[in-house]
Short mmCIF file of C-alpha atoms in Angstrom, two decimals:
data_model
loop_
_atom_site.label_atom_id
_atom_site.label_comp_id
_atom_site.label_asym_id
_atom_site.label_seq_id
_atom_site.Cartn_x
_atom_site.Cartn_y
_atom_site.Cartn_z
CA UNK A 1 297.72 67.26 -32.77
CA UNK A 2 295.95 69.64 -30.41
CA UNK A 3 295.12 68.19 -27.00
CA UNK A 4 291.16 69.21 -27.78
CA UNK A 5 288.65 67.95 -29.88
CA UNK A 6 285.95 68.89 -32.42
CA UNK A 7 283.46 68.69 -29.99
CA UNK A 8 285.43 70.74 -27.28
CA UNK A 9 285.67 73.99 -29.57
CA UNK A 10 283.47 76.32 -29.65
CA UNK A 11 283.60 79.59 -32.34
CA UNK A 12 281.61 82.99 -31.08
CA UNK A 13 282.16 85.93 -32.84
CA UNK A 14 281.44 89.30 -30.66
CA UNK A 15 279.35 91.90 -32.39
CA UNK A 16 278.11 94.48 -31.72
CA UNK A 17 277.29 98.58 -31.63
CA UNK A 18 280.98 100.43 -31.50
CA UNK A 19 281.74 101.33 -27.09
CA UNK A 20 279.47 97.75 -26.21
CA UNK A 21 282.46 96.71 -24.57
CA UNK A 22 283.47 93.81 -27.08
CA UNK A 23 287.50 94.32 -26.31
CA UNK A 24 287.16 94.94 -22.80
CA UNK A 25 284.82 91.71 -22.13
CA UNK A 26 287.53 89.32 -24.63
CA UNK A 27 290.35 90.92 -22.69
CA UNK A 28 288.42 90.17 -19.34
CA UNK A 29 288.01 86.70 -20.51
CA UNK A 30 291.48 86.05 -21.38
CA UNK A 31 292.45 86.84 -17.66
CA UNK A 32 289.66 84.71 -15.97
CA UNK A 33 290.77 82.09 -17.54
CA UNK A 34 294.49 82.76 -16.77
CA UNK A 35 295.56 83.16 -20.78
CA UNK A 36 297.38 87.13 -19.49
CA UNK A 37 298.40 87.56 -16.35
CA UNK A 38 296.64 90.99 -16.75
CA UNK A 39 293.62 92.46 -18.72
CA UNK A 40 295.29 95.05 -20.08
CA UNK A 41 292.52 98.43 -21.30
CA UNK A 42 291.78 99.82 -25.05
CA UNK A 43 292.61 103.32 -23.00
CA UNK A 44 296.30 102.37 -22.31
CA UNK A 45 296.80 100.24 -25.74
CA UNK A 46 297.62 96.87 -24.32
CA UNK A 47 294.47 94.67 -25.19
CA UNK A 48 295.32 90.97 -27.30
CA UNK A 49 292.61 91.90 -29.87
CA UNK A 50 293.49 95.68 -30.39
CA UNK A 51 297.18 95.05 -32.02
CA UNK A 52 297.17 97.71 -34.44
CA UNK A 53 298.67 101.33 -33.87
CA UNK A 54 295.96 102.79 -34.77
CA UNK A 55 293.84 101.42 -32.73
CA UNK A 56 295.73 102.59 -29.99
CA UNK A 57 295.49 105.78 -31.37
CA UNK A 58 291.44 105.36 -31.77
CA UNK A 59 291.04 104.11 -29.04
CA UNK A 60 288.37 101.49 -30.62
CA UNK A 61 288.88 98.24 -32.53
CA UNK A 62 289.37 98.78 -36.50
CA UNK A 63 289.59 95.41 -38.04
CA UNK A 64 288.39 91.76 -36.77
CA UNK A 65 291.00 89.45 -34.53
CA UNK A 66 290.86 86.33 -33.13
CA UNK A 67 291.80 85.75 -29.43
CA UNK A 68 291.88 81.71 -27.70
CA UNK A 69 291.67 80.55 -24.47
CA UNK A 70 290.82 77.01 -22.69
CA UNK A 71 288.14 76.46 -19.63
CA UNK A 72 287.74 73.07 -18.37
CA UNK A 73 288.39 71.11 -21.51
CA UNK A 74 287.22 73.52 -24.03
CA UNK A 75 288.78 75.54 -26.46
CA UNK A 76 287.07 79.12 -27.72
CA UNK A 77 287.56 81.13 -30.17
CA UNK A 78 286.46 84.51 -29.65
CA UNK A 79 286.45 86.56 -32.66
CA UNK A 80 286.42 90.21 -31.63
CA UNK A 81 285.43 92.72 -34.35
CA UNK A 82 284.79 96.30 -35.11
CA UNK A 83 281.58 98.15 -34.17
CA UNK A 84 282.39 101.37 -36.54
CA UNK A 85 279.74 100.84 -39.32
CA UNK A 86 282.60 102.08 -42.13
CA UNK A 87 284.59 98.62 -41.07
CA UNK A 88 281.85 95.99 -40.81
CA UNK A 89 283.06 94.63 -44.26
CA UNK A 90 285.73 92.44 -41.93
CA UNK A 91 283.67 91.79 -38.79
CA UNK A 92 280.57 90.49 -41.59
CA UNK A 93 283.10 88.58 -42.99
CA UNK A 94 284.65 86.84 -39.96
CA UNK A 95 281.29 85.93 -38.61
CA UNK A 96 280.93 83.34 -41.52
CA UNK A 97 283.31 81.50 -39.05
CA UNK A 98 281.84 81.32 -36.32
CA UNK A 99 278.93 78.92 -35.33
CA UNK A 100 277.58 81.84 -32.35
CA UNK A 101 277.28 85.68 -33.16
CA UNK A 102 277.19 86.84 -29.67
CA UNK A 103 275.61 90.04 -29.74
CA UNK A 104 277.15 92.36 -27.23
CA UNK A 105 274.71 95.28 -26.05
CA UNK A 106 275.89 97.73 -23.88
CA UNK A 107 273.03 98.21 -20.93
CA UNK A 108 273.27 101.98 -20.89
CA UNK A 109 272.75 102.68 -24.55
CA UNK A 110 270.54 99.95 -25.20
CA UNK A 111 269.45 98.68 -28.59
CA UNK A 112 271.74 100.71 -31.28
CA UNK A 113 271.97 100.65 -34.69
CA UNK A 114 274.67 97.86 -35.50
CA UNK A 115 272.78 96.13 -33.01
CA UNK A 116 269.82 95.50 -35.40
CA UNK A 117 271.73 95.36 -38.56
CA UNK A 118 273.72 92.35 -37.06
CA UNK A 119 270.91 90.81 -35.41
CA UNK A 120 269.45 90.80 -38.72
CA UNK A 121 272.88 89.35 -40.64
CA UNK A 122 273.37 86.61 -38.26
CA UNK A 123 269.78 85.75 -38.59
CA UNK A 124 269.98 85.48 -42.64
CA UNK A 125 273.22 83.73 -42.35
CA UNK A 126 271.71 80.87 -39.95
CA UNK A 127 274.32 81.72 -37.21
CA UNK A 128 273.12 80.62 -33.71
CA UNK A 129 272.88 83.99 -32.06
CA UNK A 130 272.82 84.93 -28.42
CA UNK A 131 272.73 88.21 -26.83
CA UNK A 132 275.07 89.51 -23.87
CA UNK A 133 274.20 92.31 -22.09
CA UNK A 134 276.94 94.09 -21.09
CA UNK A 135 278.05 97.09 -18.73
CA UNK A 136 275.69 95.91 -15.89
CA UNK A 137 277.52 97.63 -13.05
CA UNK A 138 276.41 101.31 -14.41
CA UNK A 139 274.42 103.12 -12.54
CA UNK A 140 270.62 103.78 -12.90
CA UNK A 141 269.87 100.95 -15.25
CA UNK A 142 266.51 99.79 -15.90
CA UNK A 143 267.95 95.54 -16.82
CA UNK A 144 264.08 94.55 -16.78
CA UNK A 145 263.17 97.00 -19.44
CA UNK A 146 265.60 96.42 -21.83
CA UNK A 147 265.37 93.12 -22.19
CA UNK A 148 261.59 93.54 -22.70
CA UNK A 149 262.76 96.00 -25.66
CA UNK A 150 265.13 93.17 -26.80
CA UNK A 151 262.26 90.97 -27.20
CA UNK A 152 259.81 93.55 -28.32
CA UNK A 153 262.26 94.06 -30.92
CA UNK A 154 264.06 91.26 -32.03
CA UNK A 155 261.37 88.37 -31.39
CA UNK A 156 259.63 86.34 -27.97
CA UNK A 157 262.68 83.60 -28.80
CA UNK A 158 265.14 86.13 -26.46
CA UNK A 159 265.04 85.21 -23.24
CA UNK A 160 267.13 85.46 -20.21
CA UNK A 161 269.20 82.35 -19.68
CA UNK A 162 271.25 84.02 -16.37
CA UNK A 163 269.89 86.92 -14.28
CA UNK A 164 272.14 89.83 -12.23
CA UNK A 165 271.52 89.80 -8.58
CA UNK A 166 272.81 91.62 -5.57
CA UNK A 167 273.33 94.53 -7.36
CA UNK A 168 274.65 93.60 -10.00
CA UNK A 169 277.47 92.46 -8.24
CA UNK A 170 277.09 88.57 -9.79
CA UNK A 171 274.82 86.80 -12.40
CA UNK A 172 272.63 83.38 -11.43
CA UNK A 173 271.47 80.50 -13.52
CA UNK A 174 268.12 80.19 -14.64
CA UNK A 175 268.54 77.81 -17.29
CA UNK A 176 269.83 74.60 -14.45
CA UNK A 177 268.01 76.60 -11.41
CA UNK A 178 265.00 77.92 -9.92
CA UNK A 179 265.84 78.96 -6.74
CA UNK A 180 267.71 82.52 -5.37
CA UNK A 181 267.31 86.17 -5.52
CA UNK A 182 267.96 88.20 -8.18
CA UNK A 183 268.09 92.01 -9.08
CA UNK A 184 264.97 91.40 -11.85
CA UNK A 185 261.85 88.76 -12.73
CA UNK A 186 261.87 85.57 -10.50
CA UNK A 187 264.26 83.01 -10.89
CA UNK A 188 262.00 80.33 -11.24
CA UNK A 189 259.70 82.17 -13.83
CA UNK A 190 262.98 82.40 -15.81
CA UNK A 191 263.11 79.23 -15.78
CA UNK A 192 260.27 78.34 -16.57
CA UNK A 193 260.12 80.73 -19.52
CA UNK A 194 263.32 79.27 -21.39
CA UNK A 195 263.20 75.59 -20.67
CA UNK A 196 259.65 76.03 -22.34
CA UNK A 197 261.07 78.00 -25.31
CA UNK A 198 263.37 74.81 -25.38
CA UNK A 199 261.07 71.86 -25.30
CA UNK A 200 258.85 73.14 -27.74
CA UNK A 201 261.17 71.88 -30.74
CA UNK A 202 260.66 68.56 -29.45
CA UNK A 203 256.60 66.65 -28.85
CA UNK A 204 258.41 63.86 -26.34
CA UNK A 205 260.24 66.82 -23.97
CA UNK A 206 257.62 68.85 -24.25
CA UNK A 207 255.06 66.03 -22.98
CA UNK A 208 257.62 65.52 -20.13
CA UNK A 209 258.05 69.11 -19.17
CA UNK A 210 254.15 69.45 -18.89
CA UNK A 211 253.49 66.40 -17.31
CA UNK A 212 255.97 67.72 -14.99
CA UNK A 213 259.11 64.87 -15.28
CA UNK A 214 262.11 65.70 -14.66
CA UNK A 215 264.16 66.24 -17.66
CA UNK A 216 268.10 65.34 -17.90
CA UNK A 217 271.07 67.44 -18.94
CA UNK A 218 271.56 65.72 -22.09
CA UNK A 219 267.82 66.42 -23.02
CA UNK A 220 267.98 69.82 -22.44
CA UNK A 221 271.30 70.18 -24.05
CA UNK A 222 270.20 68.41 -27.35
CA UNK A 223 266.57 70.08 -27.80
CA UNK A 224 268.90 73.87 -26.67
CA UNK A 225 271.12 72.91 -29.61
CA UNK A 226 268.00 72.60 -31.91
CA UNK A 227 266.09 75.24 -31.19
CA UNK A 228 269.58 77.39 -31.12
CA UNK A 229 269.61 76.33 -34.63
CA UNK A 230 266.44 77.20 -36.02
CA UNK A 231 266.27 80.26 -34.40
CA UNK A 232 263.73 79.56 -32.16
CA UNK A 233 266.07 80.32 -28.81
CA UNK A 234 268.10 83.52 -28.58
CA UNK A 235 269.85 83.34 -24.90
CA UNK A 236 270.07 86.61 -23.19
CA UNK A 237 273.23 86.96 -20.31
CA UNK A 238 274.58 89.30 -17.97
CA UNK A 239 278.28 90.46 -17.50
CA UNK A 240 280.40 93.68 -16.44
CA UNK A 241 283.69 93.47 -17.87
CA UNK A 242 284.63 95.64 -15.81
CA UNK A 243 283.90 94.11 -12.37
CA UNK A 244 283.82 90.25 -13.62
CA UNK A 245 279.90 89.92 -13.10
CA UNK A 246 278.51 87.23 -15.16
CA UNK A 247 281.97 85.91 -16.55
CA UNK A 248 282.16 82.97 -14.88
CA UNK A 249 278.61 82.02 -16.19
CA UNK A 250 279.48 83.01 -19.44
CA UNK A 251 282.50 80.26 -19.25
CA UNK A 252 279.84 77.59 -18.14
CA UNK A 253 277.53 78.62 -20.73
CA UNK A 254 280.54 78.51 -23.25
CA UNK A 255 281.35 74.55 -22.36
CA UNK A 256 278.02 73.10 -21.15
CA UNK A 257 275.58 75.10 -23.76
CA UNK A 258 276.57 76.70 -26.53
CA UNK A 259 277.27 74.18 -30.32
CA UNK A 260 280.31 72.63 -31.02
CA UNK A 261 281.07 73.01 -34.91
CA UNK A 262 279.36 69.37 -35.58
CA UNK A 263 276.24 70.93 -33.28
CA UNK A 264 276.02 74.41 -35.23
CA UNK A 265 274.05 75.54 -38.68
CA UNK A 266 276.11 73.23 -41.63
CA UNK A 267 278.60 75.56 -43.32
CA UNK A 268 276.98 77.03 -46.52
CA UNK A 269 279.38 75.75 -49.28
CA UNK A 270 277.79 75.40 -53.04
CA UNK A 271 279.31 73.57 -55.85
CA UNK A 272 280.05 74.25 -59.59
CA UNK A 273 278.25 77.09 -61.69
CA UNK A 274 274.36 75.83 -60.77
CA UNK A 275 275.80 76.40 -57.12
CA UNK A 276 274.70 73.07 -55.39
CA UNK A 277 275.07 72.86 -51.59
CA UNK A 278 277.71 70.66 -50.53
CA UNK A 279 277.03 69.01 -47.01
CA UNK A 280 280.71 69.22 -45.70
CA UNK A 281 281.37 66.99 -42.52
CA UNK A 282 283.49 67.77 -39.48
CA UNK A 283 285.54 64.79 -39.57
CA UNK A 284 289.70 65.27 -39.36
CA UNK A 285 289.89 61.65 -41.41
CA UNK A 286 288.15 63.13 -44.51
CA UNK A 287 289.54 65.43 -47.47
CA UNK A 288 290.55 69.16 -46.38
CA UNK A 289 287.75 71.47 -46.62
CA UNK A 290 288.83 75.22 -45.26
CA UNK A 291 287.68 78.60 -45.59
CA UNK A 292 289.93 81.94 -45.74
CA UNK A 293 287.99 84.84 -44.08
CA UNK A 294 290.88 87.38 -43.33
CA UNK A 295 294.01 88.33 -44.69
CA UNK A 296 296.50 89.88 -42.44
CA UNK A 297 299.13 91.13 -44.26
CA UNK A 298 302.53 91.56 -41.57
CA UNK A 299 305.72 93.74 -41.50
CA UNK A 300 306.94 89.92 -40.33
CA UNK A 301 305.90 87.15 -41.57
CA UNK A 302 304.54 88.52 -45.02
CA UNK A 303 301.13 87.55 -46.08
CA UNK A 304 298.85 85.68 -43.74
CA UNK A 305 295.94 83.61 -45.02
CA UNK A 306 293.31 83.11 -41.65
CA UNK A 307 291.11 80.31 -42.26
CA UNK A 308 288.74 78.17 -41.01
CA UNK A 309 288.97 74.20 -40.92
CA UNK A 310 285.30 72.53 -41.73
CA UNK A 311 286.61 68.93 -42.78
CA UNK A 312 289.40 66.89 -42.16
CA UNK A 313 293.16 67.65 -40.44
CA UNK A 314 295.77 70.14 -41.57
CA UNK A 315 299.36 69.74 -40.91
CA UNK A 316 302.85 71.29 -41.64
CA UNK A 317 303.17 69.15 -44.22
CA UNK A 318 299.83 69.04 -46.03
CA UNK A 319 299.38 69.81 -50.09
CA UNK A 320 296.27 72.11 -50.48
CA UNK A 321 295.17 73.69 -53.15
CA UNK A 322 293.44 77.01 -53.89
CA UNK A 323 289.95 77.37 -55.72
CA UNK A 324 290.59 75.97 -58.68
CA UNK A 325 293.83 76.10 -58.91
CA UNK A 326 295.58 73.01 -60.73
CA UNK A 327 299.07 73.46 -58.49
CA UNK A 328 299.34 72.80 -54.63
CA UNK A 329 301.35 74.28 -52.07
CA UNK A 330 303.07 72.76 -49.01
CA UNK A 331 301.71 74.29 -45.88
CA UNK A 332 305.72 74.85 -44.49
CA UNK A 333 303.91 76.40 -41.09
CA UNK A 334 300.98 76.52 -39.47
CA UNK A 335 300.41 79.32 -36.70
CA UNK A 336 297.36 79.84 -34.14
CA UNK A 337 296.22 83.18 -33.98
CA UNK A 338 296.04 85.19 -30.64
CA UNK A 339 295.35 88.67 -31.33
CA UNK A 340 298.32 89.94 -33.17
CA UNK A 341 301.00 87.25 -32.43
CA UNK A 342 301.45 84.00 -34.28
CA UNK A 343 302.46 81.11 -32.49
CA UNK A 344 303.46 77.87 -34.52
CA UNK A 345 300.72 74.53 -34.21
CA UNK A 346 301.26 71.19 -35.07
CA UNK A 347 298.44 70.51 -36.64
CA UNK A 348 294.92 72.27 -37.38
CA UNK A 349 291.30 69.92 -36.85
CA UNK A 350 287.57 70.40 -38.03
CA UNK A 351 286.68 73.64 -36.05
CA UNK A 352 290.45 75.22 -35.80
CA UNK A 353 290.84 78.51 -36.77
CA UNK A 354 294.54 78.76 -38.06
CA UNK A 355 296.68 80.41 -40.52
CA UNK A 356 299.41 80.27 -43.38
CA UNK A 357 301.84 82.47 -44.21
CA UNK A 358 303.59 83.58 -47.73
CA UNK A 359 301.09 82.21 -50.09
CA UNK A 360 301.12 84.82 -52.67
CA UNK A 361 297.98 83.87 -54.43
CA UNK A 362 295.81 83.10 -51.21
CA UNK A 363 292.84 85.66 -51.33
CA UNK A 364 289.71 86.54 -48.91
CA UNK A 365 286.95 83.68 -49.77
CA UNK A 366 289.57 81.36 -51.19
CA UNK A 367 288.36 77.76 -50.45
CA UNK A 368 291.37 75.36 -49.54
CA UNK A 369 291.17 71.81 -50.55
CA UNK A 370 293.64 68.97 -50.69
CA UNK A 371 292.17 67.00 -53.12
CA UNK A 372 290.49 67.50 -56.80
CA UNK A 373 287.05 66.28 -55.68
CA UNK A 374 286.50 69.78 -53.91
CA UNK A 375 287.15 71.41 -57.13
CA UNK A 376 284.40 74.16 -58.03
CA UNK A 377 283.27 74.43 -54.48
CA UNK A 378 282.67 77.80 -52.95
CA UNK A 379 281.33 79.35 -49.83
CA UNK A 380 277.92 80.60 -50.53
CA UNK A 381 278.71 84.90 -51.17
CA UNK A 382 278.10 87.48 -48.17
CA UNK A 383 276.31 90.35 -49.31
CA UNK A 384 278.55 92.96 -48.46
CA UNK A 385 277.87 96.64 -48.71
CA UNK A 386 278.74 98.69 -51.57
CA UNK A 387 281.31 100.85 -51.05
CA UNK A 388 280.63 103.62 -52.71
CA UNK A 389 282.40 107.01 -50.52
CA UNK A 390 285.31 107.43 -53.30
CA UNK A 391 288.88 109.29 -53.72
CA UNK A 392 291.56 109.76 -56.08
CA UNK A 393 294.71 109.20 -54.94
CA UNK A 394 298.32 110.39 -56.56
CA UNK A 395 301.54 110.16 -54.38
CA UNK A 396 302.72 113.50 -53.17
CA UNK A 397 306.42 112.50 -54.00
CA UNK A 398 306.88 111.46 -57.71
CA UNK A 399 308.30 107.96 -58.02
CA UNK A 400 306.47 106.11 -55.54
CA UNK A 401 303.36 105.08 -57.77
CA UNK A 402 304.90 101.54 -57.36
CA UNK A 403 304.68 101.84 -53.79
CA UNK A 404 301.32 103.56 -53.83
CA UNK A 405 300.18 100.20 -56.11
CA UNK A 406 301.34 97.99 -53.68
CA UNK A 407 299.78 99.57 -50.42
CA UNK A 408 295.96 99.49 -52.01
CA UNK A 409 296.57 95.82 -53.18
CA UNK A 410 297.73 95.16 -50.10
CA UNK A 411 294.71 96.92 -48.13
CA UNK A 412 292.51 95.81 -50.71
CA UNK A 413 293.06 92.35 -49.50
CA UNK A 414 292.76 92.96 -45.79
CA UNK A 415 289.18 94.82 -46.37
CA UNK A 416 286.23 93.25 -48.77
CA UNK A 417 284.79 96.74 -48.67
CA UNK A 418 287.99 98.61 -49.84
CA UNK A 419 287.99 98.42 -53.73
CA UNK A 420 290.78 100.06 -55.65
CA UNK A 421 289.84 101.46 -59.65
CA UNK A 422 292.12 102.78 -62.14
CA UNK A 423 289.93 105.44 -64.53
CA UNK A 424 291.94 104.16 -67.70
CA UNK A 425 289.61 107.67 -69.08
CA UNK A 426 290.72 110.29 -67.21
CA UNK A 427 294.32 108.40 -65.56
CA UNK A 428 292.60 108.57 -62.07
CA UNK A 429 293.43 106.01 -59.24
CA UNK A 430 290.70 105.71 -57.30
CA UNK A 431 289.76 104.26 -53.96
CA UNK A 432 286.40 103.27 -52.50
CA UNK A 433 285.22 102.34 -49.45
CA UNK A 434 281.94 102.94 -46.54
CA UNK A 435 282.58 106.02 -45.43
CA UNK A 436 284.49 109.40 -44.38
CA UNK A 437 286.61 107.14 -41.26
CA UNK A 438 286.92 104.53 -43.17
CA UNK A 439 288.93 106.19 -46.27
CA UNK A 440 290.99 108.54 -43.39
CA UNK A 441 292.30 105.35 -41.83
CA UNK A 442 293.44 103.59 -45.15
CA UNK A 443 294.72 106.88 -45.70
CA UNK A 444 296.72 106.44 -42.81
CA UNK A 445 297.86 102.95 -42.64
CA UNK A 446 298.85 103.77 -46.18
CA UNK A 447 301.26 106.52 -44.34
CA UNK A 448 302.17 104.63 -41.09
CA UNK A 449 302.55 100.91 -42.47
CA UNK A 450 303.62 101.38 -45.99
CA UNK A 451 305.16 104.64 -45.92
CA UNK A 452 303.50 106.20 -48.77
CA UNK A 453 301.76 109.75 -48.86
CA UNK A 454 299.17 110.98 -51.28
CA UNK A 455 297.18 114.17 -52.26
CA UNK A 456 293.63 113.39 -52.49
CA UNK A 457 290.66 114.91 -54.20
CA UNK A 458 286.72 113.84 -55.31
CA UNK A 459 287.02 111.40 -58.71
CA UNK A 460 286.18 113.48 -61.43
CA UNK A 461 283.76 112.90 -64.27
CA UNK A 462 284.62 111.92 -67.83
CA UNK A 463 282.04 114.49 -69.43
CA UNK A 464 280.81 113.62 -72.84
CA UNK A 465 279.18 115.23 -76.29
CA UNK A 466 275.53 114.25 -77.23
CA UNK A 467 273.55 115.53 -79.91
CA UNK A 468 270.53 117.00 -79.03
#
């Protein structure tokens, strides 16, 4: 069994505009906490989240990857994911497991594009969602007036919950404090400002705060949690990945702060055709309840399913089933993820983020179950984007249209937004996905990983006769 609990874990996904920083502030992570020995850089190709060649080659994260590290008694997951618009089919769908979208903004460029589109996602998908300015060692930053665009745009709820100070050079409390100097807005108006955003969910704290008691930890912690949840807090903090600024906060945030998966937004599961919700409960004694958001597929270890445990304990030797599926398999090994290594667990708990490997008929979405009562259910759907920038394919060399078959089922499964057709009309293959980057770099993993070249071309149109 892992040496944590349910209520030590703690899932954020980072998301965010494409050059916020999301790799560099993970990787920065990992070393503060003494996980590497080194941060390695996205320039030199040596990051835990950016595993793929082609990243390297990019030079920016292409897919979604999970990366773990301890701090004083609690575990995080950090799911790092792509900012390129053409691949936010995987870094929508690993947010569904996460409790926290962390929105990383990079304090030079200020509010982007992504940065509204996933503000808005997390929002609809009831994530608790929290906002980290990043970067803040640049020069000729105006910190003050973005965050007043932050709240101009995104809602009064964002506030500052740690401020920069001496330059930049480290990040203070506001949330436990109310005294010291900071770079901008007073300490102690910050303060002020978020512990009454706070009470306000609750008439007895509130009556406290303005009668001017002195409110506990665990009161502030409990009415945080609730008003994370309804939306009515959105935390703003500081860090530079680059010089360590803020990190150290963000830890304490992390494990004194931020929901546990029994404290976060109930996982939206619905049941049978009418699609009832299904309250699921993070308890490792009850029946298996699991969610697959990624599939990895490795030169390796073959097929991996990544999932997320909701309810009850997973094990080498557990029987789950798939969906609906009538036949179990054994789970024969259970890995934890850390960015593009596998490492074998014992066991997986409510909260645990783990993965199986060699399950031929494990798909993105699949709910895992180990018992017949959890028939029918199903995570409620993500509304993904269409993909609709399309090619035909056909193998340069004739011979390999097996091959060529395999590859697009294969990165089919990897990307919700890559869709495969076969024009049965016109004998056309055809591949869809978001956009020009996005088909180029299938087009090249189909090369580099699978060995497998194709001519390309726009899908034609079957033309037809009317009468007129």
């Amino acid at each position: 069994m892992p040496n944590y609990k349910t209520e030590d874990i703690r899932n954020i996904a980072f998301v965010g505009h494409t050059g916020c920083g999301k790799t560099t502030l993970v990787e920065a992570l990992l070393e503060k906490t003494g996980t590497i020995g080194e941060a390695g850089t996205v320039e030199r190709g040596n990051t835990v989240t950016d595993h793929d060649p082609l990243e390297h080659q990019y030079q920016h994260s292409l897919d979604s990857a999970i990366a773990s590290f301890d701090f004083e008694g609690t575990h995080v997951n950090l799911i790092d994911t792509a900012g390129f618009p053409d691949f936010r089919g995987p870094t929508l769908a690993s947010m569904a497991a996460a409790e926290t979208s962390a929105v990383v903004i990079n304090a030079q460029n200020g509010i982007e594009l992504s940065t509204r589109r996933l503000m808005r996602r997390a929002k609809r998908r009831r994530l608790c969602r929290m906002i980290i300015i990043n970067r803040i060692d640049a020069d000729e930053l105006d910190l003050a007036g973005l965050v007043e665009q932050i709240r101009d745009e995104f809602g009064q709820e964002c506030l500052p919950i740690n401020l920069p100070a001496e330059n930049a050079s480290t990040v203070r409390d506001c949330f436990f404090h109310t005294e010291g100097e900071t770079d901008i807005f007073s300490l102690k108006e910050a303060h002020d400002a978020i512990i009454d955003q706070v009470v306000e969910v609750n008439d007895e704290l509130m009556m406290k705060f303005l009668d001017g008691e002195e409110l506990s930890r665990d009161e502030l912690h409990t009415a945080y949690e609730q008003a994370l949840r309804e939306g009515h807090l959105v935390p703003i903090c500081f860090t530079s990945a680059k010089t360590g600024a803020g990190l150290g906060e963000f830890l304490k945030l992390c494990k004194r702060l931020m929901p546990n998966p029994a404290e976060g937004n109930p996982p939206p599961f619905l049941k049978g055709a009418d699609g009832d919700p299904v309250k699921s409960s993070p308890d490792p004694d009850a029946h298996v309840l699991a969610h697959v958001f990624k599939i990895s597929n490795d030169p390796f270890v073959g097929k991996l399913g990544i999932f997320r445990i909701y309810q009850g304990t997973v094990t080498s030797n557990t029987q789950l089933f798939i969906g609906d599926e009538r036949k179990p398999f054994k789970v024969s090994h259970l890995f934890g993820i850390q960015g593009g290594t596998h490492e074998e667990v014992d066991a997986g708990i409510p909260g645990d983020i783990c993965a199986v490997a060699k399950v031929d008929d494990i798909h993105y979405d699949a709910v895992l179950h180990d018992s017949h009562d959890e028939d029918n259910y199903r995570m409620k759907p993500l509304d993904f984007p269409q993909p609709m920038f399309g090619l035909a394919v056909q193998t340069k060399t004739r011979g390999q249209e097996q091959k060529l078959s395999t590859a697009l089922t294969r990165l089919s499964e990897e990307d919700p937004c890559f869709v495969v057709e076969h024009n049965q009309e016109l004998n056309e293959t055809i591949m869809r996905g978001l956009g020009e980057l996005h088909m180029r770099v299938m087009l090249e993993r189909m090369k580099e990983k699978y060995h497998v070249e194709v001519d390309t071309r726009p899908p034609r149109i079957a033309y037809r006769e009317t009468i007129t």
